[in-house]
């Protein structure tokens, strides 16, 4: 088996294949594992360039368990308390705790006892929602929309899963600040809360109920740990090598040809590249009547500073005043936010080893339109937008931020595109109804019998937990395919 890409989905797939007794070769174009959970070292600051929020670590454990290991064998996961701190322009803050009683007390402090009761109802609903979705809609293989049919579809509908997210959350919570805390996660799925299905509140479950962790050594440690377990179990990991083309015979891929011209024979190939790149390798053209819709992108500013600010948690969401306007500008108008809402992550609060002594590391994410939605010359606009983001943060309490910067790196949608990501977004296809579940590009490709897809562009979708599941589902496809062929 050849797995193209040593990102988290590819490594998850490799571990599950190894656990099923398959021989696995993993090709990775970078010189290290991790994929979009990338890395950048700048002047002693150890930067994570991809996801910063780790939820559902049991899915990592499931991948390790396939080869007889566990998360604890390879990683030290540190629970974050609070999981987030939400900061508002009126000066108020909400600390988001995983613990039920502690969070209820925080909600009561911020908005009163009635809202605390509403929070407890919402929490119970989120838990039920997760239980239904995980077993039937996330950790599930779809071959057609008919696979949706079943008792859990009825349960999901009865729970309000097909209503709008903002309305369902608003049915439990009246305080606008709390509504934002439990609905902003739809941005991960590329849809505004007032347009997203309530089913995507499952992401809020992962964040606010299941809890948020951080691996000691940074998010990059996950790729290293998974790759280490795969190598120990017998996988051959080949770094600095890209797949150039696929050799075919009829409806089967017979070999992967590398950029160096080497031929790697294979019984199956698993492609974890960006969806558009995978389709190019397979020479596949989608038959969808409408083109795919991509998620918004992000501008990310990595800053190494010589100071910190007391009001920051590990993850701080700095909300602007015009929350709804944000989505209109990014998604509908193709403009940058006039009143930015920003995610500020300071991992050195949890792991000081990621920066030189006495220094800190900041990861600032600003949602932005993707390249198809906006006509922005990011090479010229990027530095100006960087200054604007810094000015906003200074006005919101991070006084002296600009003067404290000792190292920095800016990433814009144009940079994501240069990395080969379609439409310049790291978040792939948006989770609209027409691109969800069985309507999302499947992990099999018509016309090719032994190629399987994994990663955020296919099922179940975007997000660190779901790409780990994606790898497992891809491995299951491969195993089922080889067993059928053997018969």
Short mmCIF file of N, CA and C in Angstrom, two decimals, residues 183-193 195-196 200 203 293-297 327 330-331 367-368 370 425 427-432 435 440 462-463:
data_model
loop_
_atom_site.label_atom_id
_atom_site.label_comp_id
_atom_site.label_asym_id
_atom_site.label_seq_id
_atom_site.Cartn_x
_atom_site.Cartn_y
_atom_site.Cartn_z
N UNK A 183 -21.42 29.06 19.29
CA UNK A 183 -21.75 28.95 17.86
C UNK A 183 -20.61 29.37 16.93
N UNK A 184 -19.57 30.04 17.45
CA UNK A 184 -18.50 30.49 16.57
C UNK A 184 -17.81 29.33 15.88
N UNK A 185 -17.92 28.11 16.45
CA UNK A 185 -17.23 26.95 15.90
C UNK A 185 -17.68 26.62 14.48
N UNK A 186 -18.84 27.13 14.05
CA UNK A 186 -19.28 26.84 12.69
C UNK A 186 -18.31 27.43 11.66
N UNK A 187 -17.52 28.43 12.08
CA UNK A 187 -16.51 28.96 11.18
C UNK A 187 -15.51 27.89 10.77
N UNK A 188 -15.24 26.93 11.67
CA UNK A 188 -14.36 25.81 11.33
C UNK A 188 -14.90 25.06 10.12
N UNK A 189 -16.24 25.02 10.03
CA UNK A 189 -16.89 24.29 8.94
C UNK A 189 -17.16 25.17 7.73
N UNK A 190 -16.79 26.46 7.82
CA UNK A 190 -16.89 27.34 6.68
C UNK A 190 -18.26 27.93 6.45
N UNK A 191 -19.12 27.96 7.50
CA UNK A 191 -20.48 28.44 7.36
C UNK A 191 -20.80 29.36 8.53
N UNK A 192 -21.53 30.45 8.28
CA UNK A 192 -21.95 31.34 9.35
C UNK A 192 -22.96 30.65 10.26
N UNK A 193 -23.00 30.98 11.56
CA UNK A 193 -23.93 30.31 12.48
C UNK A 193 -25.39 30.40 12.07
N UNK A 195 -26.52 30.26 9.18
CA UNK A 195 -26.74 29.44 7.99
C UNK A 195 -26.36 27.98 8.23
N UNK A 196 -25.55 27.73 9.24
CA UNK A 196 -25.06 26.38 9.49
C UNK A 196 -26.17 25.51 10.07
N UNK A 200 -23.95 20.93 13.30
CA UNK A 200 -22.54 21.30 13.47
C UNK A 200 -22.24 21.84 14.86
N UNK A 203 -19.29 20.36 16.96
CA UNK A 203 -17.95 20.92 17.15
C UNK A 203 -17.88 21.65 18.48
N UNK A 293 -18.05 24.40 -3.24
CA UNK A 293 -17.94 25.66 -2.53
C UNK A 293 -16.90 25.52 -1.43
N UNK A 294 -15.94 26.43 -1.42
CA UNK A 294 -14.84 26.33 -0.47
C UNK A 294 -15.06 27.24 0.74
N UNK A 295 -14.47 26.83 1.85
CA UNK A 295 -14.57 27.60 3.09
C UNK A 295 -13.81 28.91 2.98
N UNK A 296 -14.13 29.86 3.85
CA UNK A 296 -13.27 31.04 3.97
C UNK A 296 -11.85 30.63 4.33
N UNK A 297 -10.93 31.54 4.15
CA UNK A 297 -9.54 31.29 4.46
C UNK A 297 -9.19 31.98 5.79
N UNK A 327 -19.44 37.83 9.10
CA UNK A 327 -19.70 36.76 8.14
C UNK A 327 -20.13 37.32 6.80
N UNK A 330 -16.89 38.55 5.02
CA UNK A 330 -15.97 37.50 4.58
C UNK A 330 -16.58 36.63 3.49
N UNK A 331 -17.81 36.18 3.71
CA UNK A 331 -18.41 35.17 2.83
C UNK A 331 -19.13 35.79 1.65
N UNK A 367 -10.04 35.25 10.40
CA UNK A 367 -10.77 34.72 9.24
C UNK A 367 -10.76 35.72 8.09
N UNK A 368 -10.68 35.20 6.87
CA UNK A 368 -10.56 36.06 5.69
C UNK A 368 -11.24 35.37 4.52
N UNK A 370 -11.67 33.56 0.95
CA UNK A 370 -10.75 32.78 0.12
C UNK A 370 -10.52 33.50 -1.21
N UNK A 425 -7.33 28.37 0.75
CA UNK A 425 -7.87 28.15 2.10
C UNK A 425 -7.35 26.84 2.67
N UNK A 427 -8.93 25.29 4.93
CA UNK A 427 -10.10 24.63 5.50
C UNK A 427 -10.92 23.87 4.47
N UNK A 428 -10.43 23.77 3.24
CA UNK A 428 -11.02 22.93 2.19
C UNK A 428 -12.49 23.29 1.93
N UNK A 429 -13.30 22.28 1.62
CA UNK A 429 -14.69 22.51 1.24
C UNK A 429 -15.54 22.92 2.43
N UNK A 430 -16.42 23.89 2.21
CA UNK A 430 -17.33 24.31 3.26
C UNK A 430 -18.33 23.18 3.55
N UNK A 431 -18.81 23.16 4.79
CA UNK A 431 -19.79 22.15 5.18
C UNK A 431 -21.21 22.68 4.99
N UNK A 432 -21.52 23.02 3.75
CA UNK A 432 -22.91 23.31 3.41
C UNK A 432 -23.68 21.99 3.39
N UNK A 435 -22.64 19.61 0.81
CA UNK A 435 -21.27 19.10 0.91
C UNK A 435 -21.04 18.47 2.29
N UNK A 440 -20.90 14.99 0.55
CA UNK A 440 -19.51 15.44 0.47
C UNK A 440 -18.76 14.48 -0.46
N UNK A 462 -13.77 18.65 7.79
CA UNK A 462 -12.70 19.52 8.27
C UNK A 462 -12.56 19.40 9.79
N UNK A 463 -11.34 19.46 10.27
CA UNK A 463 -11.09 19.46 11.70
C UNK A 463 -10.15 18.34 12.09
#
